[in-house]
Amino acid sequence: ELLRMVHVQSVQQLDKLQSDIDALVTKQQTAWTELIAWDASTASKHTVVRQDSIPNGIAPKYTYKQLAEQGSSSSAFNAHSFYDFNEYLPQLLLLAHEIDDAFHASVQRIFGIDKRTKTARLSTADGDGGDIDGVVHYMRGPVKLMARAKSKAENDYFAQQYPTSACVLDLNRCLLVFNDIATLLYALNLFTTKVSHEQGSNIIDIVR
């Protein structure tokens, strides 16, 4: 009975969410059409983005060939995986913790987030003369945990070249909540414009 009640409430919540989204889409159809066509890849300066290939990134201490030549008396030991997840990945996480405050300060500066309320108003006064008058709510997120980063490298990027941990890019995170579709679209364009014109402080590129 409890499971049935949970299922019913879940369905009701999803139906309400869909109804709210449909209402927003109907009200802001033009913005919705632009939003679903928006592509972050067009704003990036790089075609391949990895932690070991970006400017000032972390290069692995050993190449794939060097680890292969070292060998091991145990067939169960994988030198590449061991180094990847036990030495290289911890380096990435250590750096992520070191730059975390700078990352969040940059995000807040781009959108003009108020330090007390953690919100900002995005209006036509900020940009290109559109009819935008919305609000963005900023929430700080934690640095990705070691276990989650390792799982992502192993499962999502197992087919990528060594070190696979270099493909994990979202170690520093935050959440931005917008009150409507037009404000979200405006914020995306504002963000890409500032970063592309080197006005993003410590944020220097958009990768996806």
Coordinates of N, CA and C in Angstrom, one line a residue:
E1 N 0.8 -1.2 0.0 CA 0.0 0.0 0.0 C 0.9 1.3 0.0
L2 N 1.9 1.2 0.8 CA 2.8 2.4 0.9 C 3.5 2.7 -0.5
L3 N 3.9 1.6 -1.2 CA 4.6 1.7 -2.5 C 3.6 2.3 -3.5
R4 N 2.3 1.9 -3.4 CA 1.3 2.4 -4.3 C 1.1 3.9 -4.1
M5 N 1.0 4.3 -2.8 CA 0.8 5.7 -2.5 C 2.0 6.5 -3.0
V6 N 3.2 6.0 -2.9 CA 4.4 6.7 -3.3 C 4.4 6.9 -4.8
H7 N 4.0 5.8 -5.5 CA 3.9 5.8 -7.0 C 2.8 6.8 -7.5
V8 N 1.7 6.9 -6.8 CA 0.6 7.8 -7.2 C 1.1 9.2 -7.0
Q9 N 1.8 9.5 -5.9 CA 2.3 10.9 -5.6 C 3.3 11.3 -6.6
S10 N 4.2 10.3 -7.0 CA 5.2 10.6 -8.0 C 4.6 10.9 -9.3
V11 N 3.6 10.2 -9.7 CA 3.0 10.4 -11.0 C 2.3 11.8 -11.0
Q12 N 1.7 12.1 -9.9 CA 1.0 13.4 -9.7 C 2.0 14.6 -9.8
Q13 N 3.2 14.4 -9.2 CA 4.2 15.4 -9.2 C 4.8 15.6 -10.6
L14 N 5.0 14.5 -11.3 CA 5.5 14.6 -12.7 C 4.5 15.2 -13.6
D15 N 3.2 14.9 -13.4 CA 2.2 15.5 -14.2 C 2.1 17.0 -14.0
K16 N 2.2 17.5 -12.7 CA 2.2 18.9 -12.4 C 3.4 19.6 -13.0
L17 N 4.6 18.9 -12.9 CA 5.8 19.5 -13.5 C 5.7 19.6 -15.0
Q18 N 5.1 18.6 -15.7 CA 4.9 18.7 -17.1 C 4.0 19.8 -17.5
S19 N 2.9 20.0 -16.6 CA 1.9 21.0 -16.9 C 2.5 22.4 -16.7
D20 N 3.4 22.6 -15.7 CA 4.1 23.9 -15.5 C 5.0 24.2 -16.7
I21 N 5.7 23.1 -17.2 CA 6.6 23.3 -18.3 C 5.9 23.7 -19.6
D22 N 4.8 23.0 -19.8 CA 3.9 23.3 -21.0 C 3.4 24.7 -20.9
A23 N 3.1 25.2 -19.7 CA 2.6 26.6 -19.6 C 3.6 27.6 -19.9
L24 N 4.9 27.3 -19.5 CA 6.0 28.2 -19.8 C 6.3 28.2 -21.3
V25 N 6.3 27.0 -21.9 CA 6.6 26.9 -23.3 C 5.6 27.7 -24.1
T26 N 4.3 27.5 -23.8 CA 3.2 28.2 -24.5 C 3.4 29.7 -24.4
K27 N 3.8 30.2 -23.2 CA 4.0 31.6 -22.9 C 5.2 32.2 -23.6
Q28 N 6.3 31.3 -23.7 CA 7.6 31.8 -24.3 C 8.0 30.9 -25.4
Q29 N 7.2 30.7 -26.4 CA 7.5 29.7 -27.4 C 8.8 30.0 -28.2
T30 N 9.0 31.3 -28.5 CA 10.2 31.7 -29.2 C 11.5 31.4 -28.5
A31 N 11.5 31.8 -27.2 CA 12.6 31.5 -26.3 C 12.9 30.0 -26.2
W32 N 11.8 29.2 -26.1 CA 11.9 27.8 -26.0 C 12.5 27.2 -27.3
T33 N 12.1 27.6 -28.4 CA 12.7 27.1 -29.7 C 14.2 27.4 -29.8
E34 N 14.6 28.6 -29.4 CA 16.0 29.0 -29.4 C 16.8 28.2 -28.3
L35 N 16.1 27.9 -27.2 CA 16.8 27.2 -26.1 C 17.1 25.7 -26.5
I36 N 16.2 25.0 -27.1 CA 16.4 23.7 -27.5 C 17.4 23.5 -28.7
A37 N 17.6 24.6 -29.4 CA 18.6 24.6 -30.5 C 19.9 25.1 -30.0
W38 N 20.0 25.6 -28.8 CA 21.3 26.1 -28.3 C 22.3 25.0 -28.2
D39 N 23.6 25.3 -28.6 CA 24.6 24.3 -28.7 C 25.9 24.9 -28.1
A40 N 26.3 24.4 -26.9 CA 27.5 24.9 -26.2 C 28.8 24.7 -27.0
S41 N 28.8 23.7 -27.9 CA 30.0 23.4 -28.6 C 30.4 24.5 -29.5
T42 N 29.5 25.3 -30.0 CA 29.8 26.4 -30.9 C 30.5 27.6 -30.1
A43 N 30.5 27.5 -28.8 CA 31.1 28.6 -28.0 C 32.5 28.2 -27.5
S44 N 32.9 26.9 -27.7 CA 34.2 26.4 -27.2 C 35.3 26.7 -28.2
K45 N 36.5 26.9 -27.7 CA 37.7 27.2 -28.5 C 38.4 25.9 -28.9
H46 N 38.0 24.8 -28.3 CA 38.7 23.5 -28.5 C 37.7 22.4 -29.0
T47 N 38.3 21.6 -29.8 CA 37.5 20.4 -30.3 C 37.6 19.2 -29.4
V48 N 38.7 19.1 -28.7 CA 38.9 18.0 -27.8 C 39.3 18.6 -26.4
V49 N 38.6 18.3 -25.4 CA 38.8 18.9 -24.1 C 39.0 17.8 -23.1
R50 N 40.2 17.8 -22.5 CA 40.6 16.9 -21.4 C 41.4 17.6 -20.4
Q51 N 41.5 17.1 -19.2 CA 42.3 17.7 -18.2 C 43.8 17.8 -18.5
D52 N 44.2 16.9 -19.3 CA 45.6 16.8 -19.7 C 46.0 17.5 -21.0
S53 N 45.0 18.2 -21.6 CA 45.2 18.9 -22.9 C 44.9 20.3 -22.8
I54 N 44.2 20.8 -21.8 CA 43.8 22.2 -21.7 C 45.0 23.0 -21.3
P55 N 45.0 24.3 -21.5 CA 46.1 25.2 -21.0 C 46.2 25.1 -19.5
N56 N 47.4 24.9 -19.0 CA 47.7 24.7 -17.6 C 47.0 23.5 -17.0
G57 N 46.7 22.5 -17.8 CA 46.1 21.3 -17.3 C 47.2 20.4 -16.6
I58 N 46.8 19.3 -16.1 CA 47.7 18.3 -15.5 C 48.0 17.2 -16.4
A59 N 49.3 17.1 -16.8 CA 49.7 16.0 -17.7 C 50.1 14.8 -16.8
P60 N 49.9 13.6 -17.3 CA 50.2 12.4 -16.5 C 51.8 12.3 -16.3
K61 N 52.2 11.8 -15.2 CA 53.6 11.7 -14.9 C 54.3 10.6 -15.8
Y62 N 53.5 9.6 -16.2 CA 54.0 8.5 -17.0 C 53.1 8.4 -18.3
T63 N 53.8 8.1 -19.4 CA 53.0 7.8 -20.6 C 52.5 6.4 -20.6
Y64 N 51.6 6.1 -21.5 CA 51.0 4.8 -21.5 C 52.1 3.8 -21.8
K65 N 53.0 4.1 -22.7 CA 54.1 3.3 -23.1 C 55.1 3.0 -21.9
Q66 N 55.4 4.0 -21.1 CA 56.3 3.8 -20.0 C 55.7 2.8 -19.0
L67 N 54.4 2.9 -18.7 CA 53.8 2.0 -17.8 C 53.7 0.6 -18.3
A68 N 53.5 0.5 -19.6 CA 53.5 -0.8 -20.2 C 54.8 -1.5 -20.2
E69 N 55.9 -0.7 -20.4 CA 57.2 -1.3 -20.4 C 57.7 -1.7 -19.0
Q70 N 57.2 -1.1 -17.9 CA 57.6 -1.4 -16.6 C 57.1 -2.8 -16.2
G71 N 55.9 -3.2 -16.7 CA 55.4 -4.6 -16.5 C 55.2 -4.9 -15.0
S72 N 54.8 -6.1 -14.7 CA 54.5 -6.6 -13.4 C 54.6 -8.1 -13.4
S73 N 55.0 -8.6 -12.2 CA 55.0 -10.1 -12.1 C 53.6 -10.6 -11.9
S74 N 52.7 -9.8 -11.6 CA 51.3 -10.2 -11.4 C 50.4 -9.9 -12.6
S75 N 49.8 -10.8 -13.2 CA 48.9 -10.6 -14.3 C 47.6 -9.8 -13.9
A76 N 47.3 -9.8 -12.6 CA 46.1 -9.2 -12.1 C 46.3 -7.7 -11.9
F77 N 47.6 -7.3 -12.0 CA 47.9 -5.8 -11.7 C 47.9 -5.1 -13.0
N78 N 47.1 -4.0 -13.1 CA 47.0 -3.1 -14.3 C 47.7 -1.8 -13.9
A79 N 48.9 -1.6 -14.4 CA 49.6 -0.4 -14.0 C 48.9 0.9 -14.5
H80 N 48.3 0.8 -15.7 CA 47.6 2.0 -16.2 C 46.4 2.4 -15.3
S81 N 45.6 1.4 -15.0 CA 44.4 1.7 -14.1 C 44.9 2.2 -12.7
F82 N 45.9 1.5 -12.2 CA 46.4 1.9 -10.9 C 46.9 3.4 -10.9
Y83 N 47.7 3.7 -11.8 CA 48.1 5.1 -11.8 C 47.0 6.1 -12.1
D84 N 46.2 5.7 -13.1 CA 45.0 6.6 -13.5 C 44.2 7.0 -12.3
F85 N 43.8 5.9 -11.5 CA 42.8 6.2 -10.4 C 43.4 6.4 -9.0
N86 N 44.6 6.1 -8.9 CA 45.2 6.2 -7.5 C 46.3 7.3 -7.4
E87 N 46.7 7.9 -8.6 CA 47.6 9.0 -8.5 C 47.1 10.2 -9.4
Y88 N 46.7 9.9 -10.6 CA 46.3 11.0 -11.5 C 45.0 11.7 -11.0
L89 N 44.0 10.8 -10.8 CA 42.7 11.4 -10.3 C 42.8 12.1 -9.0
P90 N 43.5 11.6 -8.0 CA 43.7 12.4 -6.8 C 44.3 13.8 -7.0
Q91 N 45.2 13.9 -8.0 CA 45.8 15.2 -8.4 C 44.8 16.1 -8.9
L92 N 43.9 15.6 -9.7 CA 42.8 16.5 -10.2 C 41.9 17.0 -9.1
L93 N 41.6 16.1 -8.2 CA 40.7 16.4 -7.1 C 41.3 17.4 -6.1
L94 N 42.6 17.3 -5.9 CA 43.3 18.2 -5.1 C 43.3 19.6 -5.7
L95 N 43.5 19.7 -7.0 CA 43.5 21.0 -7.7 C 42.1 21.5 -7.6
A96 N 41.1 20.7 -7.8 CA 39.7 21.1 -7.8 C 39.3 21.8 -6.4
H97 N 39.8 21.2 -5.3 CA 39.6 21.8 -4.0 C 40.4 23.1 -3.9
E98 N 41.5 23.2 -4.5 CA 42.3 24.4 -4.4 C 41.7 25.6 -5.1
I99 N 41.0 25.3 -6.2 CA 40.4 26.4 -7.0 C 38.9 26.6 -6.8
D100 N 38.3 25.8 -5.9 CA 36.9 25.8 -5.7 C 36.3 27.2 -5.4
D101 N 36.9 27.9 -4.5 CA 36.5 29.3 -4.1 C 36.5 30.2 -5.3
A102 N 37.6 30.1 -6.1 CA 37.8 31.0 -7.2 C 36.7 30.7 -8.3
F103 N 36.4 29.4 -8.5 CA 35.4 29.0 -9.4 C 34.0 29.6 -9.0
H104 N 33.6 29.5 -7.8 CA 32.3 30.0 -7.4 C 32.3 31.5 -7.4
A105 N 33.4 32.2 -7.0 CA 33.4 33.6 -7.1 C 33.3 34.1 -8.5
S106 N 33.8 33.4 -9.5 CA 33.7 33.7 -10.9 C 32.3 33.6 -11.4
V107 N 31.6 32.5 -11.0 CA 30.2 32.3 -11.5 C 29.3 33.5 -10.9
Q108 N 29.5 33.8 -9.6 CA 28.7 34.8 -9.0 C 29.0 36.2 -9.6
R109 N 30.2 36.4 -10.0 CA 30.6 37.7 -10.6 C 30.0 37.9 -11.9
I110 N 29.9 36.8 -12.7 CA 29.4 36.9 -14.1 C 27.9 37.3 -14.0
F111 N 27.2 36.7 -13.1 CA 25.7 37.0 -13.0 C 25.3 38.1 -12.0
G112 N 26.4 38.6 -11.3 CA 26.1 39.6 -10.4 C 25.3 39.1 -9.2
I113 N 25.6 38.0 -8.7 CA 24.9 37.3 -7.6 C 25.1 38.1 -6.3
D114 N 24.0 38.4 -5.6 CA 24.1 39.1 -4.3 C 24.6 38.1 -3.3
K115 N 25.7 38.5 -2.5 CA 26.3 37.6 -1.6 C 25.4 37.2 -0.4
R116 N 24.4 38.1 -0.1 CA 23.5 37.8 1.0 C 22.3 36.9 0.6
T117 N 21.7 37.3 -0.5 CA 20.5 36.6 -0.9 C 20.8 35.4 -1.9
K118 N 22.0 35.4 -2.4 CA 22.4 34.4 -3.4 C 21.5 34.5 -4.7
T119 N 21.0 35.6 -5.0 CA 20.1 35.8 -6.2 C 20.6 37.0 -7.0
A120 N 20.1 37.1 -8.2 CA 20.4 38.3 -9.0 C 19.2 38.5 -10.0
R121 N 19.0 39.7 -10.4 CA 18.0 40.0 -11.3 C 18.6 40.2 -12.7
L122 N 18.1 39.5 -13.7 CA 18.6 39.7 -15.1 C 17.6 40.4 -15.8
S123 N 17.9 41.6 -16.3 CA 16.9 42.4 -17.0 C 17.5 43.0 -18.3
T124 N 16.7 43.8 -19.0 CA 17.1 44.4 -20.3 C 18.3 45.3 -20.0
A125 N 18.4 45.9 -18.8 CA 19.5 46.8 -18.5 C 20.9 46.1 -18.6
D126 N 20.9 44.7 -18.5 CA 22.1 44.0 -18.6 C 22.6 43.7 -20.0
G127 N 21.7 43.9 -21.0 CA 22.1 43.3 -22.3 C 21.6 43.9 -23.5
D128 N 20.9 43.1 -24.3 CA 20.7 43.5 -25.7 C 19.3 44.0 -26.0
G129 N 18.6 44.5 -25.0 CA 17.4 45.2 -25.3 C 16.2 44.3 -25.4
G130 N 16.3 43.0 -25.0 CA 15.2 42.1 -25.0 C 14.2 42.4 -23.8
D131 N 13.1 41.7 -23.8 CA 12.1 41.9 -22.8 C 12.3 41.0 -21.6
I132 N 13.6 40.9 -21.1 CA 13.9 40.0 -20.0 C 13.9 40.7 -18.7
D133 N 13.2 40.1 -17.7 CA 13.1 40.7 -16.4 C 12.9 39.5 -15.5
G134 N 14.0 38.8 -15.3 CA 13.9 37.5 -14.5 C 14.9 37.5 -13.3
V135 N 14.8 36.3 -12.6 CA 15.7 36.2 -11.4 C 16.4 34.8 -11.5
V136 N 17.7 34.9 -11.1 CA 18.5 33.7 -11.0 C 18.9 33.4 -9.6
H137 N 18.7 32.2 -9.2 CA 19.1 31.8 -7.8 C 20.4 30.9 -7.9
Y138 N 21.4 31.3 -7.2 CA 22.7 30.5 -7.2 C 22.8 29.7 -5.9
M139 N 23.2 28.4 -6.1 CA 23.5 27.5 -5.0 C 24.8 26.8 -5.2
R140 N 25.7 26.9 -4.2 CA 27.0 26.3 -4.3 C 26.9 24.8 -4.2
G141 N 27.7 24.1 -5.0 CA 27.7 22.7 -4.9 C 29.1 22.2 -4.4
P142 N 29.2 21.0 -3.9 CA 30.4 20.5 -3.4 C 31.3 20.0 -4.5
V143 N 32.6 19.9 -4.3 CA 33.5 19.3 -5.3 C 33.1 17.8 -5.4
K144 N 33.2 17.3 -6.6 CA 32.8 15.9 -6.8 C 33.6 14.9 -5.9
L145 N 33.0 13.9 -5.3 CA 33.7 13.0 -4.5 C 34.6 12.1 -5.3
M146 N 35.6 11.6 -4.6 CA 36.6 10.7 -5.3 C 35.9 9.5 -5.9
A147 N 35.0 8.9 -5.1 CA 34.3 7.6 -5.6 C 33.5 7.9 -6.8
R148 N 32.8 9.0 -6.8 CA 31.9 9.4 -7.9 C 32.8 9.7 -9.2
A149 N 33.9 10.4 -9.0 CA 34.7 10.7 -10.1 C 35.3 9.5 -10.7
K150 N 35.8 8.6 -9.9 CA 36.3 7.3 -10.3 C 35.3 6.5 -11.1
S151 N 34.1 6.4 -10.5 CA 33.0 5.7 -11.2 C 32.7 6.3 -12.6
K152 N 32.7 7.6 -12.7 CA 32.4 8.2 -14.0 C 33.5 7.9 -15.0
A153 N 34.8 8.0 -14.5 CA 35.9 7.7 -15.4 C 35.9 6.3 -15.9
E154 N 35.5 5.3 -15.0 CA 35.5 3.9 -15.4 C 34.3 3.5 -16.3
N155 N 33.2 4.1 -16.0 CA 32.0 3.7 -16.7 C 31.7 4.6 -17.9
D156 N 31.9 5.9 -17.8 CA 31.5 6.8 -18.9 C 32.6 7.0 -19.9
Y157 N 33.9 6.8 -19.5 CA 35.0 7.2 -20.4 C 35.9 6.0 -20.5
F158 N 35.5 4.8 -20.3 CA 36.3 3.6 -20.4 C 37.0 3.4 -21.7
A159 N 36.3 3.9 -22.8 CA 36.9 3.8 -24.2 C 37.8 4.9 -24.6
Q160 N 38.0 5.9 -23.7 CA 38.8 7.0 -24.0 C 40.3 6.7 -23.7
Q161 N 41.2 7.4 -24.3 CA 42.6 7.1 -24.1 C 43.1 7.4 -22.7
Y162 N 44.1 6.8 -22.3 CA 44.7 6.9 -21.0 C 45.3 8.4 -20.8
P163 N 45.2 9.0 -19.7 CA 44.4 8.5 -18.5 C 42.9 8.9 -18.6
T164 N 42.1 7.9 -18.4 CA 40.6 8.2 -18.6 C 40.1 9.2 -17.7
S165 N 40.7 9.4 -16.5 CA 40.3 10.4 -15.5 C 40.4 11.8 -16.1
A166 N 41.2 12.0 -17.1 CA 41.3 13.3 -17.7 C 40.1 13.8 -18.3
C167 N 39.1 12.9 -18.6 CA 37.9 13.2 -19.2 C 36.8 13.7 -18.3
V168 N 37.1 13.6 -17.0 CA 36.2 14.0 -16.0 C 36.4 15.5 -15.8
L169 N 35.4 16.3 -16.2 CA 35.6 17.8 -16.2 C 34.8 18.5 -15.2
D170 N 33.7 17.9 -14.7 CA 32.8 18.6 -13.8 C 33.1 18.3 -12.3
L171 N 34.3 18.6 -11.9 CA 34.7 18.4 -10.5 C 34.2 19.6 -9.6
N172 N 34.2 20.8 -10.2 CA 33.7 21.9 -9.4 C 32.3 22.3 -10.0
R173 N 31.3 22.4 -9.1 CA 29.9 22.5 -9.5 C 29.1 23.5 -8.7
C174 N 28.1 24.0 -9.4 CA 27.1 24.9 -8.8 C 25.8 24.7 -9.5
L175 N 24.7 25.2 -8.9 CA 23.4 25.1 -9.5 C 22.8 26.5 -9.6
L176 N 22.3 26.8 -10.8 CA 21.6 28.1 -11.1 C 20.2 27.8 -11.5
V177 N 19.2 28.4 -10.8 CA 17.8 28.2 -11.0 C 17.2 29.5 -11.6
F178 N 16.5 29.3 -12.7 CA 15.9 30.5 -13.4 C 14.4 30.5 -13.3
N179 N 13.8 31.6 -13.2 CA 12.3 31.6 -13.0 C 11.5 31.4 -14.3
D180 N 12.1 31.5 -15.5 CA 11.4 31.2 -16.7 C 12.4 30.9 -17.8
I181 N 11.9 30.4 -18.9 CA 12.7 30.0 -20.1 C 13.5 31.1 -20.7
A182 N 12.9 32.3 -20.8 CA 13.5 33.4 -21.5 C 14.7 33.9 -20.6
T183 N 14.6 33.8 -19.3 CA 15.7 34.2 -18.5 C 16.9 33.2 -18.6
L184 N 16.5 31.9 -18.6 CA 17.6 30.9 -18.8 C 18.3 31.1 -20.1
L185 N 17.6 31.3 -21.2 CA 18.2 31.6 -22.5 C 19.1 32.8 -22.5
Y186 N 18.6 33.8 -21.9 CA 19.4 35.1 -21.8 C 20.7 34.9 -21.0
A187 N 20.6 34.1 -19.9 CA 21.7 33.8 -19.0 C 22.8 33.0 -19.8
L188 N 22.3 32.1 -20.6 CA 23.3 31.2 -21.3 C 24.1 32.1 -22.3
N189 N 23.3 33.0 -23.0 CA 24.0 33.9 -23.9 C 24.9 34.9 -23.2
L190 N 24.5 35.4 -22.1 CA 25.3 36.3 -21.3 C 26.6 35.6 -20.8
F191 N 26.4 34.4 -20.4 CA 27.6 33.6 -19.9 C 28.6 33.4 -21.0
T192 N 28.1 32.9 -22.2 CA 29.0 32.6 -23.3 C 29.7 33.9 -23.8
T193 N 28.9 35.0 -23.8 CA 29.5 36.2 -24.3 C 30.6 36.7 -23.4
K194 N 30.4 36.6 -22.1 CA 31.4 37.1 -21.1 C 32.7 36.2 -21.2
V195 N 32.5 34.9 -21.2 CA 33.6 34.0 -21.2 C 34.4 34.1 -22.5
S196 N 33.7 34.2 -23.7 CA 34.4 34.4 -25.0 C 35.1 35.7 -25.1
H197 N 34.7 36.7 -24.3 CA 35.4 38.0 -24.4 C 36.3 38.2 -23.2
E198 N 36.7 37.0 -22.6 CA 37.6 37.0 -21.4 C 37.2 37.9 -20.3
Q199 N 35.8 37.9 -20.0 CA 35.3 38.6 -18.9 C 34.7 37.7 -17.9
G200 N 35.1 36.4 -17.9 CA 34.6 35.4 -17.0 C 35.5 35.1 -15.8
S201 N 36.4 36.0 -15.6 CA 37.4 35.9 -14.5 C 38.2 34.6 -14.6
N202 N 38.0 33.7 -13.7 CA 38.8 32.4 -13.7 C 38.2 31.4 -14.7
I203 N 37.0 31.6 -15.2 CA 36.4 30.7 -16.2 C 36.8 31.1 -17.6
I204 N 37.6 30.3 -18.2 CA 38.2 30.7 -19.5 C 37.6 30.0 -20.7
D205 N 36.8 29.0 -20.6 CA 36.2 28.4 -21.8 C 35.0 27.6 -21.4
I206 N 34.2 27.3 -22.4 CA 33.0 26.5 -22.3 C 33.2 25.2 -23.1
V207 N 33.0 24.0 -22.5 CA 33.4 22.8 -23.3 C 32.1 22.0 -23.7
R208 N 31.1 22.1 -22.9 CA 29.9 21.3 -23.3 C 28.7 21.7 -22.4

